[in-house]
Short mmCIF file of C-alpha atoms and ligand atoms in Angstrom, two decimals:
data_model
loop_
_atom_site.label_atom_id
_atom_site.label_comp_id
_atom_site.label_asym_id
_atom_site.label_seq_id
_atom_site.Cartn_x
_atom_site.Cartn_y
_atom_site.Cartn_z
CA UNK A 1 0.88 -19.65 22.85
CA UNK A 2 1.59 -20.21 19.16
CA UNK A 3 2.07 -17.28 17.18
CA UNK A 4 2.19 -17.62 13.02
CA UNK A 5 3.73 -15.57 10.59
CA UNK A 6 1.76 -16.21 7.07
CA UNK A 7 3.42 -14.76 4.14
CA UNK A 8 2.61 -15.37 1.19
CA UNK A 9 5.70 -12.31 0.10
CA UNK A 10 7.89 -13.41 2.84
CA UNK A 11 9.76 -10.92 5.03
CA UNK A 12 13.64 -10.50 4.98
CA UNK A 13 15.25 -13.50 6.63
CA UNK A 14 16.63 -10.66 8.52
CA UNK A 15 13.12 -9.81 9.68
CA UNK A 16 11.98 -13.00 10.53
CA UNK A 17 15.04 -13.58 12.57
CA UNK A 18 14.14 -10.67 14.90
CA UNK A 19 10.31 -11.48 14.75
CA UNK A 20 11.83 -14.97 16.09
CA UNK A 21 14.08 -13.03 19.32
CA UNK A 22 10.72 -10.97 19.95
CA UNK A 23 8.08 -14.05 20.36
CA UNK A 24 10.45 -16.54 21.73
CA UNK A 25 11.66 -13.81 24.25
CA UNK A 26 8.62 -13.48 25.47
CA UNK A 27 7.99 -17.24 25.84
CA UNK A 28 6.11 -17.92 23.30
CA UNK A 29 6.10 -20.26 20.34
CA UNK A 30 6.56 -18.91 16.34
CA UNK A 31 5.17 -21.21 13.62
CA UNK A 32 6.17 -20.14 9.52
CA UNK A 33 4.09 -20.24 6.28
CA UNK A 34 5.89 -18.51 3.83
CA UNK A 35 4.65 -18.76 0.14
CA UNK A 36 2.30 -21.02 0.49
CA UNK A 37 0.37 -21.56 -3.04
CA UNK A 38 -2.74 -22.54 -1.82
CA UNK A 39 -5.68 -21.70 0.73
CA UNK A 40 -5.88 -25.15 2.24
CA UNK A 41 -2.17 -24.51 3.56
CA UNK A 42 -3.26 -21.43 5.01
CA UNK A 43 -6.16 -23.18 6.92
CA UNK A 44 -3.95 -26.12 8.27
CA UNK A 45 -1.39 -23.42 9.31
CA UNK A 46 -3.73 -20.88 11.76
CA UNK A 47 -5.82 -24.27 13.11
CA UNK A 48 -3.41 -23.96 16.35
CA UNK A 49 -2.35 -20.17 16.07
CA UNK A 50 -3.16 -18.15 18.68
CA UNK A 51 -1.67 -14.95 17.05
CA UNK A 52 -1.10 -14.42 13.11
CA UNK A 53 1.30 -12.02 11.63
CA UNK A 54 0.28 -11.51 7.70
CA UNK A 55 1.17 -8.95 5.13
CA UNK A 56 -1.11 -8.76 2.14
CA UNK A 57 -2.52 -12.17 2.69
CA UNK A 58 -6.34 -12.81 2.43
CA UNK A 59 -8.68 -12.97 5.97
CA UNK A 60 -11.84 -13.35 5.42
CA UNK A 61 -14.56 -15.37 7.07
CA UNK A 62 -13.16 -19.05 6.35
CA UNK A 63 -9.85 -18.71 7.51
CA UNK A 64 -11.13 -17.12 10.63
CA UNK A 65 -13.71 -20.36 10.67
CA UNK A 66 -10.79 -22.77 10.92
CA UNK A 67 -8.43 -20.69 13.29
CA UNK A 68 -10.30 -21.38 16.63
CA UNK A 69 -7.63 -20.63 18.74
CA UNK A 70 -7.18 -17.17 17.30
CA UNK A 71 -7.18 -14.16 19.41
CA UNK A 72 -5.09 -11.09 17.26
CA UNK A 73 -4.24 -10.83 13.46
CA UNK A 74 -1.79 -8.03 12.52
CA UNK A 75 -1.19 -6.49 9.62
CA UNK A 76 2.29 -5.77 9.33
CA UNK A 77 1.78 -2.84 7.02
CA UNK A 78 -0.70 -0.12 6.15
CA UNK A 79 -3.60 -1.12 4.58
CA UNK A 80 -6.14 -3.73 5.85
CA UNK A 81 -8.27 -4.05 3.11
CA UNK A 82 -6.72 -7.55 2.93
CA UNK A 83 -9.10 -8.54 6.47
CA UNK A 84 -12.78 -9.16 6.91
CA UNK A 85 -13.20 -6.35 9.95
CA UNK A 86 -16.44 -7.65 10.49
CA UNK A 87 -16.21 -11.52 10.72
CA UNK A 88 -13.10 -11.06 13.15
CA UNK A 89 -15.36 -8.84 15.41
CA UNK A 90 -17.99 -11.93 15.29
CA UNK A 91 -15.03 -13.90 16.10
CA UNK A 92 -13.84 -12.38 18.95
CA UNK A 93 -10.36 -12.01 16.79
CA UNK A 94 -8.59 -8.60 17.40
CA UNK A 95 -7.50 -6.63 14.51
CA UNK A 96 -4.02 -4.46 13.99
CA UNK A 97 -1.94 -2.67 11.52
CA UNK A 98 1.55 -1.18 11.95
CA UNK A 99 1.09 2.32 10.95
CA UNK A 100 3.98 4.15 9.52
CA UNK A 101 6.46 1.24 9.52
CA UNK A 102 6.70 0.59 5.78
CA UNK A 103 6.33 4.02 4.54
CA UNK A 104 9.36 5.29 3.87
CA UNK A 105 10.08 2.48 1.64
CA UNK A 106 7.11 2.39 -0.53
CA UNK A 107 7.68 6.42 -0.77
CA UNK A 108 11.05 5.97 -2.04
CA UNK A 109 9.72 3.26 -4.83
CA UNK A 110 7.37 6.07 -5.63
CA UNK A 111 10.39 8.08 -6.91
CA UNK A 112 12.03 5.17 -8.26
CA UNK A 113 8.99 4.87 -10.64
CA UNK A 114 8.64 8.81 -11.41
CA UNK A 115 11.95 9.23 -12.05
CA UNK A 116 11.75 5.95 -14.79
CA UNK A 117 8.67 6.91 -16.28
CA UNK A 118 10.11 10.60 -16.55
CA UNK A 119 13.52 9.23 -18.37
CA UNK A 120 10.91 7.30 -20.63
CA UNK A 121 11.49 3.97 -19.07
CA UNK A 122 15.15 4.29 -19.76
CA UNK A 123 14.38 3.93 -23.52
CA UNK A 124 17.65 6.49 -24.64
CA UNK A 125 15.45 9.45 -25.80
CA UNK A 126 15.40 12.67 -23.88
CA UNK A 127 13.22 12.47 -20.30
CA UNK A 128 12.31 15.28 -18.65
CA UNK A 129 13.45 16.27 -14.89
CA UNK A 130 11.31 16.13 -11.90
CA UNK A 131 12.86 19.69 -10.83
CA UNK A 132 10.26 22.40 -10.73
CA UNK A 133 7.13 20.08 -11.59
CA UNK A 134 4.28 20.08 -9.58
CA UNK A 135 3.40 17.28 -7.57
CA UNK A 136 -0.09 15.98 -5.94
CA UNK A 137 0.17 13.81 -2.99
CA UNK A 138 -3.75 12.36 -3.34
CA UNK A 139 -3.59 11.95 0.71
CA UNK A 140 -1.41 12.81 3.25
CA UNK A 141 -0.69 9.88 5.66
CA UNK A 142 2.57 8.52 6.53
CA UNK A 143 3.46 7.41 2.85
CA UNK A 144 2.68 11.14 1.92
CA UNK A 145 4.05 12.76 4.10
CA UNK A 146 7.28 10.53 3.35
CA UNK A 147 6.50 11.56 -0.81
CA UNK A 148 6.77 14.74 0.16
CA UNK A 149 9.88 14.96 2.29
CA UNK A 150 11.48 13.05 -0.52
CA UNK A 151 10.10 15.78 -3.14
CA UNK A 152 11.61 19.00 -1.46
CA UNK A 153 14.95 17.17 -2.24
CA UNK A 154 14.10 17.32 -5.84
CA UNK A 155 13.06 20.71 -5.84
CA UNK A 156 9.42 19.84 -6.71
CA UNK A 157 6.65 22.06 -5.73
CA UNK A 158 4.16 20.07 -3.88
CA UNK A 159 0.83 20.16 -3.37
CA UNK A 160 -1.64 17.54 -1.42
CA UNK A 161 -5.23 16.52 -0.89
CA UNK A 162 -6.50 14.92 1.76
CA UNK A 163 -9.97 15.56 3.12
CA UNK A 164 -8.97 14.04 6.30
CA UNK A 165 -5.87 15.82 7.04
CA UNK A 166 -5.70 19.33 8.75
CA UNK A 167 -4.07 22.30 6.15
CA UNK A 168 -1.99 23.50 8.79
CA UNK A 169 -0.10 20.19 9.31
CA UNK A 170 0.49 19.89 5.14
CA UNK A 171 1.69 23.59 5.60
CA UNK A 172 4.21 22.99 8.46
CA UNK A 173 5.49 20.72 6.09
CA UNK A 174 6.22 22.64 3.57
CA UNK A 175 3.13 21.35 1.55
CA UNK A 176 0.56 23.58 0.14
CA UNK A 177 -3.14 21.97 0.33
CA UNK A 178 -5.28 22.30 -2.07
CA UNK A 179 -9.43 21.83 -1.30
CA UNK A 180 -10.19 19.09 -3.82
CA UNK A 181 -9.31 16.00 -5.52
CA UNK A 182 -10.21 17.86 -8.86
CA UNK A 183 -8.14 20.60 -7.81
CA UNK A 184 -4.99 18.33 -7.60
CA UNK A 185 -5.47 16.83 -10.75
CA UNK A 186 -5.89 19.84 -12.71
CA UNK A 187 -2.48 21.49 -10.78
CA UNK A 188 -0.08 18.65 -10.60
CA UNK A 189 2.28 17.07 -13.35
CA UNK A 190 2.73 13.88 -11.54
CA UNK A 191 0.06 12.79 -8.99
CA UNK A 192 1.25 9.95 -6.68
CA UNK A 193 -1.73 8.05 -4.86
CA UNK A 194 -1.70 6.59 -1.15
CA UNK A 195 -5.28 6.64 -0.66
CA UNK A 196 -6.58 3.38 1.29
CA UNK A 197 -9.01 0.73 -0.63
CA UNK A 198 -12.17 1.41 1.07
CA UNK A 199 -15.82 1.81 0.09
CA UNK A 200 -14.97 5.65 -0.50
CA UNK A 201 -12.38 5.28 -2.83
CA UNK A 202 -12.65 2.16 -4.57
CA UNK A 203 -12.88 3.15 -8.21
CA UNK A 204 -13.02 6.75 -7.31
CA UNK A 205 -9.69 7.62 -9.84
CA UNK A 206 -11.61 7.59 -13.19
CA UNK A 207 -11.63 9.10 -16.50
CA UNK A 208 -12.95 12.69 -15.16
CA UNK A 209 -10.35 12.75 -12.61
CA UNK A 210 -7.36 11.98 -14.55
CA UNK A 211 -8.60 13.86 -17.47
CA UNK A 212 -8.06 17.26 -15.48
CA UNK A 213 -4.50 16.82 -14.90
CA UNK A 214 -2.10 18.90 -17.77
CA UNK A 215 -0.26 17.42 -20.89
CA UNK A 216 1.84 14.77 -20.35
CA UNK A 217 0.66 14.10 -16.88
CA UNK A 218 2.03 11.09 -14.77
CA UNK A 219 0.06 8.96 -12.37
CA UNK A 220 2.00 6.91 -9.90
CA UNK A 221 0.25 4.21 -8.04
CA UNK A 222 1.92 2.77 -4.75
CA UNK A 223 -1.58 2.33 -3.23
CA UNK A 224 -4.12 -0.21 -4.31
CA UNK A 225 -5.43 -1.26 -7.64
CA UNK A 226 -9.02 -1.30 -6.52
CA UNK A 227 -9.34 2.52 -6.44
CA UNK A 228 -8.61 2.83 -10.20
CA UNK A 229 -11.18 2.70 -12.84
CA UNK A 230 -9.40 0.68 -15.11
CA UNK A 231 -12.00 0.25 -17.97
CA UNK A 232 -12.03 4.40 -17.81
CA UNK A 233 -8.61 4.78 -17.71
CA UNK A 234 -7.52 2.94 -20.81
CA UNK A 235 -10.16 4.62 -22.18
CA UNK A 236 -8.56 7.64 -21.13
CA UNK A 237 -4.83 6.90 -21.95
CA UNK A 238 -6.26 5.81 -25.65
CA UNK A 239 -8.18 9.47 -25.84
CA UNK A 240 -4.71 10.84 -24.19
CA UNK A 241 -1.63 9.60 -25.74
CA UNK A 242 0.64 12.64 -23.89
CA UNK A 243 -0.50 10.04 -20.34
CA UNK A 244 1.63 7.93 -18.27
CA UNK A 245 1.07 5.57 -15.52
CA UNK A 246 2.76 3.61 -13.31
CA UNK A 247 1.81 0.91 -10.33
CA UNK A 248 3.28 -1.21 -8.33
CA UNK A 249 0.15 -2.94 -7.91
CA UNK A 250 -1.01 -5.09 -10.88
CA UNK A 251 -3.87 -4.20 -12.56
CA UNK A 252 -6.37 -6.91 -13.46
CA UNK A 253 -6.09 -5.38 -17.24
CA UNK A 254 -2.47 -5.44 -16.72
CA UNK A 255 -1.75 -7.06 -20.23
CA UNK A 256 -4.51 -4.51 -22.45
CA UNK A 257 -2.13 -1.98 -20.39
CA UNK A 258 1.12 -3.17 -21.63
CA UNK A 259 -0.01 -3.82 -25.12
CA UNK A 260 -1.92 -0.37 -25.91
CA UNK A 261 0.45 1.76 -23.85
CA UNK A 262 4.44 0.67 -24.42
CA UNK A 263 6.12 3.37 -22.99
CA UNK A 264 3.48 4.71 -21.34
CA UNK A 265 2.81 2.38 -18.82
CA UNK A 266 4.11 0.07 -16.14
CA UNK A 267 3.42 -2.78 -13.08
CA UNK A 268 5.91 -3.90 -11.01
CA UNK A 269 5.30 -8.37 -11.46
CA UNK A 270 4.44 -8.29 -7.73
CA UNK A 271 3.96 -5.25 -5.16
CA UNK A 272 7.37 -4.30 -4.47
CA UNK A 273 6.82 -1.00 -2.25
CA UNK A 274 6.93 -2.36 1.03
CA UNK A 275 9.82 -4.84 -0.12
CA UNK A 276 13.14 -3.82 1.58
CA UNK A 277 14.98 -5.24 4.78
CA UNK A 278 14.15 -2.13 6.91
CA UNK A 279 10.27 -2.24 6.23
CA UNK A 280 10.58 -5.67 7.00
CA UNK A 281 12.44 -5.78 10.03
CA UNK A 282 10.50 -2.19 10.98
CA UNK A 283 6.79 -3.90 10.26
CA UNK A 284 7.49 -7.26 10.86
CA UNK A 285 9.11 -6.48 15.08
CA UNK A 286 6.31 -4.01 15.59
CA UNK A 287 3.67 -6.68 15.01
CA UNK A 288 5.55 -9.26 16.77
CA UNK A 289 5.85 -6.63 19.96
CA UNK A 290 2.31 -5.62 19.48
CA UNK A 291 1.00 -9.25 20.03
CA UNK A 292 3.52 -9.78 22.80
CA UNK A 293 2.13 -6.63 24.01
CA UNK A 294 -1.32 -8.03 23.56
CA UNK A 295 -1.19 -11.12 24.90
CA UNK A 296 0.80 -10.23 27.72
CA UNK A 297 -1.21 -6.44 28.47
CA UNK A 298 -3.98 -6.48 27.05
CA UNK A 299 -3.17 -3.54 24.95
CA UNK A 300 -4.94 -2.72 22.37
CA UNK A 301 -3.05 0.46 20.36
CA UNK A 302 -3.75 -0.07 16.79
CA UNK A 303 -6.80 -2.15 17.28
CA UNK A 304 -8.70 -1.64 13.60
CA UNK A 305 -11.76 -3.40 14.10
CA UNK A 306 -14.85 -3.04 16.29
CA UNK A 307 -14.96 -4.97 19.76
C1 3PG B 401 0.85 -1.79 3.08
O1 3PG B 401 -0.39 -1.65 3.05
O2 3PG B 401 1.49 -1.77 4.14
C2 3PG B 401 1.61 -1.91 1.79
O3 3PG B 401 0.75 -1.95 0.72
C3 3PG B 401 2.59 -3.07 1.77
O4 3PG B 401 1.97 -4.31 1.57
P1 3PG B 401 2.81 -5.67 1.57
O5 3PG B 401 3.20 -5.96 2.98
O6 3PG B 401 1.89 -6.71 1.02
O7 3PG B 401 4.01 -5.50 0.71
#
């Protein structure tokens, strides 16, 4: 059994190492592709692969054409927009994510950004403190519940939406719910978002939204660029000039950001959130264990996609 890791963002040599221990222990074979450039590398890489470890890196219909061998894909990470559901069901390929093992990191480069954008991106003119400001988690998964665990130790006073999420688990947290997205908005100084890319919410933050939330409002993106409106919210930060925002994923207007909005705005060069040793190693050894697991069982916890 031959079991790739594809990475375009490679993992912490650290990581791969014990990705290495776990699929060798258990008899197998690991093959690396680590950032590859091109698609064609991609396809000669998963030709043989029986398993495929990838982070953000593209699935869709023609790499799962060329991989016949292929049995599991996991996502080491979160979000699995990045994989055609659909065409690995047709393919008989089983789909995974590692819930929960990056989160603590990309909550923690939430804060990293809020506390720049607050201290003006370090510019030497007087910030303000993230102390007593209200803050919206816009959904309360793993990365929010790790925002907000982070937040009580700034003294913020948090709120969260998330029409998924029980109020009584937000509340044993410390969190207080509120009953719409609106509702955040028009509450919270800084609203950081860790809603998935889906159908739902794919261009769902828009003018309107943003528009509710109070002068000088910050919006801190650590989820996906496909749920912003971008066209709207230029428009908005032009109509607004007391706005922020910061991402650590790119926009596709990224340089009409930068130029209308110095000091108002910022993208880390490459998603950064999930970029530390420990959610490497954490990610990276649960996927490797959940093929083993897999291949070996049968078992199928964290199976995303249809049989
Ligand atoms: C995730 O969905 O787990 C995060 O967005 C991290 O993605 P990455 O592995 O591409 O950094």
């Amino acid at each position: 059994m031959k079991v790739l890791v594809a990475t375009e963002k490679p993992f912490a040599k650290v990581a791969v190492d014990g990705i290495r221990k776990e699929i060798e222990g258990a008899g197998y074979e690991l093959a690396l592709l680590e950032k590859y450039t091109d698609k064609q590398q991609l396809f000669d890489a998963v030709k043989d692969a029986n398993a495929v470890i990838i982070r953000s890196d593209i699935i869709d219909k023609e790499v799962l054409d060329a991989a016949k061998e292929l049995k599991i894909v996991v996502r080491a990470g979160a979000g699995y927009d990045n994989v055609d559901l659909e065409a690995a069901t047709a393919h008989g390929v089983c789909v995974m994510n590692t819930p929960g093992q990056n989160s603590n990191a990309v909550a923690e480069l939430a804060f990293g950004m809020m506390v720049m954008a607050v201290r003006n991106f370090y510019d030497g003119k007087s910030g303000t403190e993230l102390k007593g400001k209200k803050l919206g988690i816009h959904a309360y998964g793993n990365v929010g519940r790790n925002v907000a665990r982070i937040a009580k130790g700034f003294g913020m006073d948090i709120y969260a939406y998330d029409a998924y999420c029980p109020k009584e688990a937000m509340e044993a947290d410390g969190v207080k719910p509120v009953d719409s997205a609106e509702e955040l908005y028009a509450t919270c100084n800084v609203v950081s978002l860790h809603i998935p890319a889906t159908a739902e919410t794919k261009n769902s933050i828009n003018y309107a939204l943003v528009n509710r939330m109070p002068k000088n409002g910050l919006l801190v993106n650590t989820a996906r660029k496909e749920v912003i409106n971008e066209t709207e919210l230029i428009k908005l930060m032009e109509d607004r000039p007391d706005l922020k925002y910061v991402t650590d994923i790119m926009p596709v207007a990224n340089e009409e950001f930068a130029a209308k909005f110095p000091g108002r705005y910022f993208s880390t060069p490459k998603k950064m959130g999930a970029q530390t040793a420990e959610a490497n190693i954490n990610a990276g050894i649960a996927a490797a264990r959940q093929i083993v697991g897999f291949l070996k069982d049968g078992c199928e916890k964290f199976r995303v996609n249809k049989k």
